[in-house]
Amino acid sequence: MSDRPAKQGIVVFAYSEVGHACLKALLDRGENILALFTHEDAADERLWFQSCAHLARERGVPVYTAEPKDADVERTIRDLAPDLIFSFYYRKMIPERVLSLARLGAYNMHGSLLPRYRGRAPLNWAIIHGEKETGVTLHVMVKAADAGDIIDQESVPIGPEETAGEVAQRIPAAAVSVILRQIDRLKAGTAERHVQDVSRASYFGIRRPEDGRIDWRQTSAQIFNLVRAVAPPFPGAFTEAGGHRLMVWKARVTAGSGRPGEVISLSPLVIATGEGAVELVHFGYEGENDTGASASALASLHVGDLLGDGV
């Protein structure tokens, strides 16, 4: 007689809001979650999402935070003998030797409509590029990031003025829809697989706070998209004004012309770009409240000032 649990066992690697939502959906469904592997929260990160670790501990699931490349992780998972491994917005690559320990395969939930926007921060990159749609893709995990066969996808629209934070609120529901649609097929080994069209693939790397710097030589549309792509809860777009960092939390494209970075108007605050102009709607110096415009910042600016470096 086999000593395998009556319910097929699942090991989950998860973090962030999508990780929490998918883990909760599986637990609520009564799936046999053998263990959660997650990340320690970084002290310098603005945490806007629910804790996967807290949820797992509440439900009696063992929680581990070791790096997936550590030998202890491989030994632990080998001992657990999972049928399935899922990665839901986990931030590290999982070695092939670990992925191979799942009898029925290992699957990742990626935050784009693959094969487009492989890599890190796919939602932010999609908005930076002016996309009107994003989504989630459940795919087979292989050695190369986000390159495995597609199991299922669900699209999420991006409104013309929506920020990444606003769109991100709808991503977890799409991910849950996909995992609930496919979990029985995955457990039965009958889920359909579709090879990715490599000719349509694109890859983008990690984004850091410094990548929010505004280049006023870009077009108004490009700057507008950058601002909404990194608006809170992300680190925010910024420029330099009078030797200080001026954070820009909301902007809109408007009419105007001048040297890139030139203050054209103060009321409203309009800045010239490489093509047209943008109005800064919500802004303030670094460290100030990001919920509204900063009177102190506005008072320090003058028509004709040049913002930013090297323009």
GROMACS .gro file of N, CA, C and O in nm, residues 152 154 172-182:
model
   52
  152ASP      N    1  -0.275   2.820  -1.899
  152ASP     CA    2  -0.397   2.901  -1.906
  152ASP      C    3  -0.360   3.047  -1.887
  152ASP      O    4  -0.254   3.080  -1.829
  154GLU      N    5  -0.551   3.469  -1.833
  154GLU     CA    6  -0.669   3.555  -1.822
  154GLU      C    7  -0.624   3.699  -1.835
  154GLU      O    8  -0.526   3.741  -1.771
  172PRO      N    9  -0.505   3.982  -0.870
  172PRO     CA   10  -0.526   3.860  -0.789
  172PRO      C   11  -0.650   3.782  -0.828
  172PRO      O   12  -0.647   3.659  -0.833
  173ALA      N   13  -0.761   3.851  -0.856
  173ALA     CA   14  -0.883   3.781  -0.894
  173ALA      C   15  -0.864   3.703  -1.024
  173ALA      O   16  -0.915   3.590  -1.038
  174ALA      N   17  -0.790   3.761  -1.119
  174ALA     CA   18  -0.764   3.691  -1.244
  174ALA      C   19  -0.678   3.566  -1.218
  174ALA      O   20  -0.702   3.460  -1.276
  175ALA      N   21  -0.579   3.580  -1.131
  175ALA     CA   22  -0.493   3.466  -1.099
  175ALA      C   23  -0.571   3.355  -1.032
  175ALA      O   24  -0.552   3.236  -1.063
  176VAL      N   25  -0.660   3.391  -0.939
  176VAL     CA   26  -0.742   3.291  -0.871
  176VAL      C   27  -0.833   3.220  -0.971
  176VAL      O   28  -0.851   3.097  -0.965
  177SER      N   29  -0.891   3.295  -1.065
  177SER     CA   30  -0.976   3.232  -1.167
  177SER      C   31  -0.900   3.126  -1.244
  177SER      O   32  -0.952   3.016  -1.270
  178VAL      N   33  -0.777   3.157  -1.281
  178VAL     CA   34  -0.697   3.062  -1.358
  178VAL      C   35  -0.664   2.938  -1.276
  178VAL      O   36  -0.680   2.825  -1.323
  179ILE      N   37  -0.618   2.958  -1.153
  179ILE     CA   38  -0.578   2.841  -1.073
  179ILE      C   39  -0.697   2.752  -1.041
  179ILE      O   40  -0.687   2.629  -1.043
  180LEU      N   41  -0.812   2.812  -1.014
  180LEU     CA   42  -0.930   2.731  -0.984
  180LEU      C   43  -0.983   2.659  -1.109
  180LEU      O   44  -1.038   2.549  -1.098
  181ARG      N   45  -0.964   2.720  -1.225
  181ARG     CA   46  -1.005   2.654  -1.349
  181ARG      C   47  -0.920   2.530  -1.378
  181ARG      O   48  -0.967   2.434  -1.438
  182GLN      N   49  -0.793   2.536  -1.336
  182GLN     CA   50  -0.698   2.434  -1.379
  182GLN      C   51  -0.657   2.334  -1.272
  182GLN      O   52  -0.597   2.232  -1.305
   0.00000   0.00000   0.00000
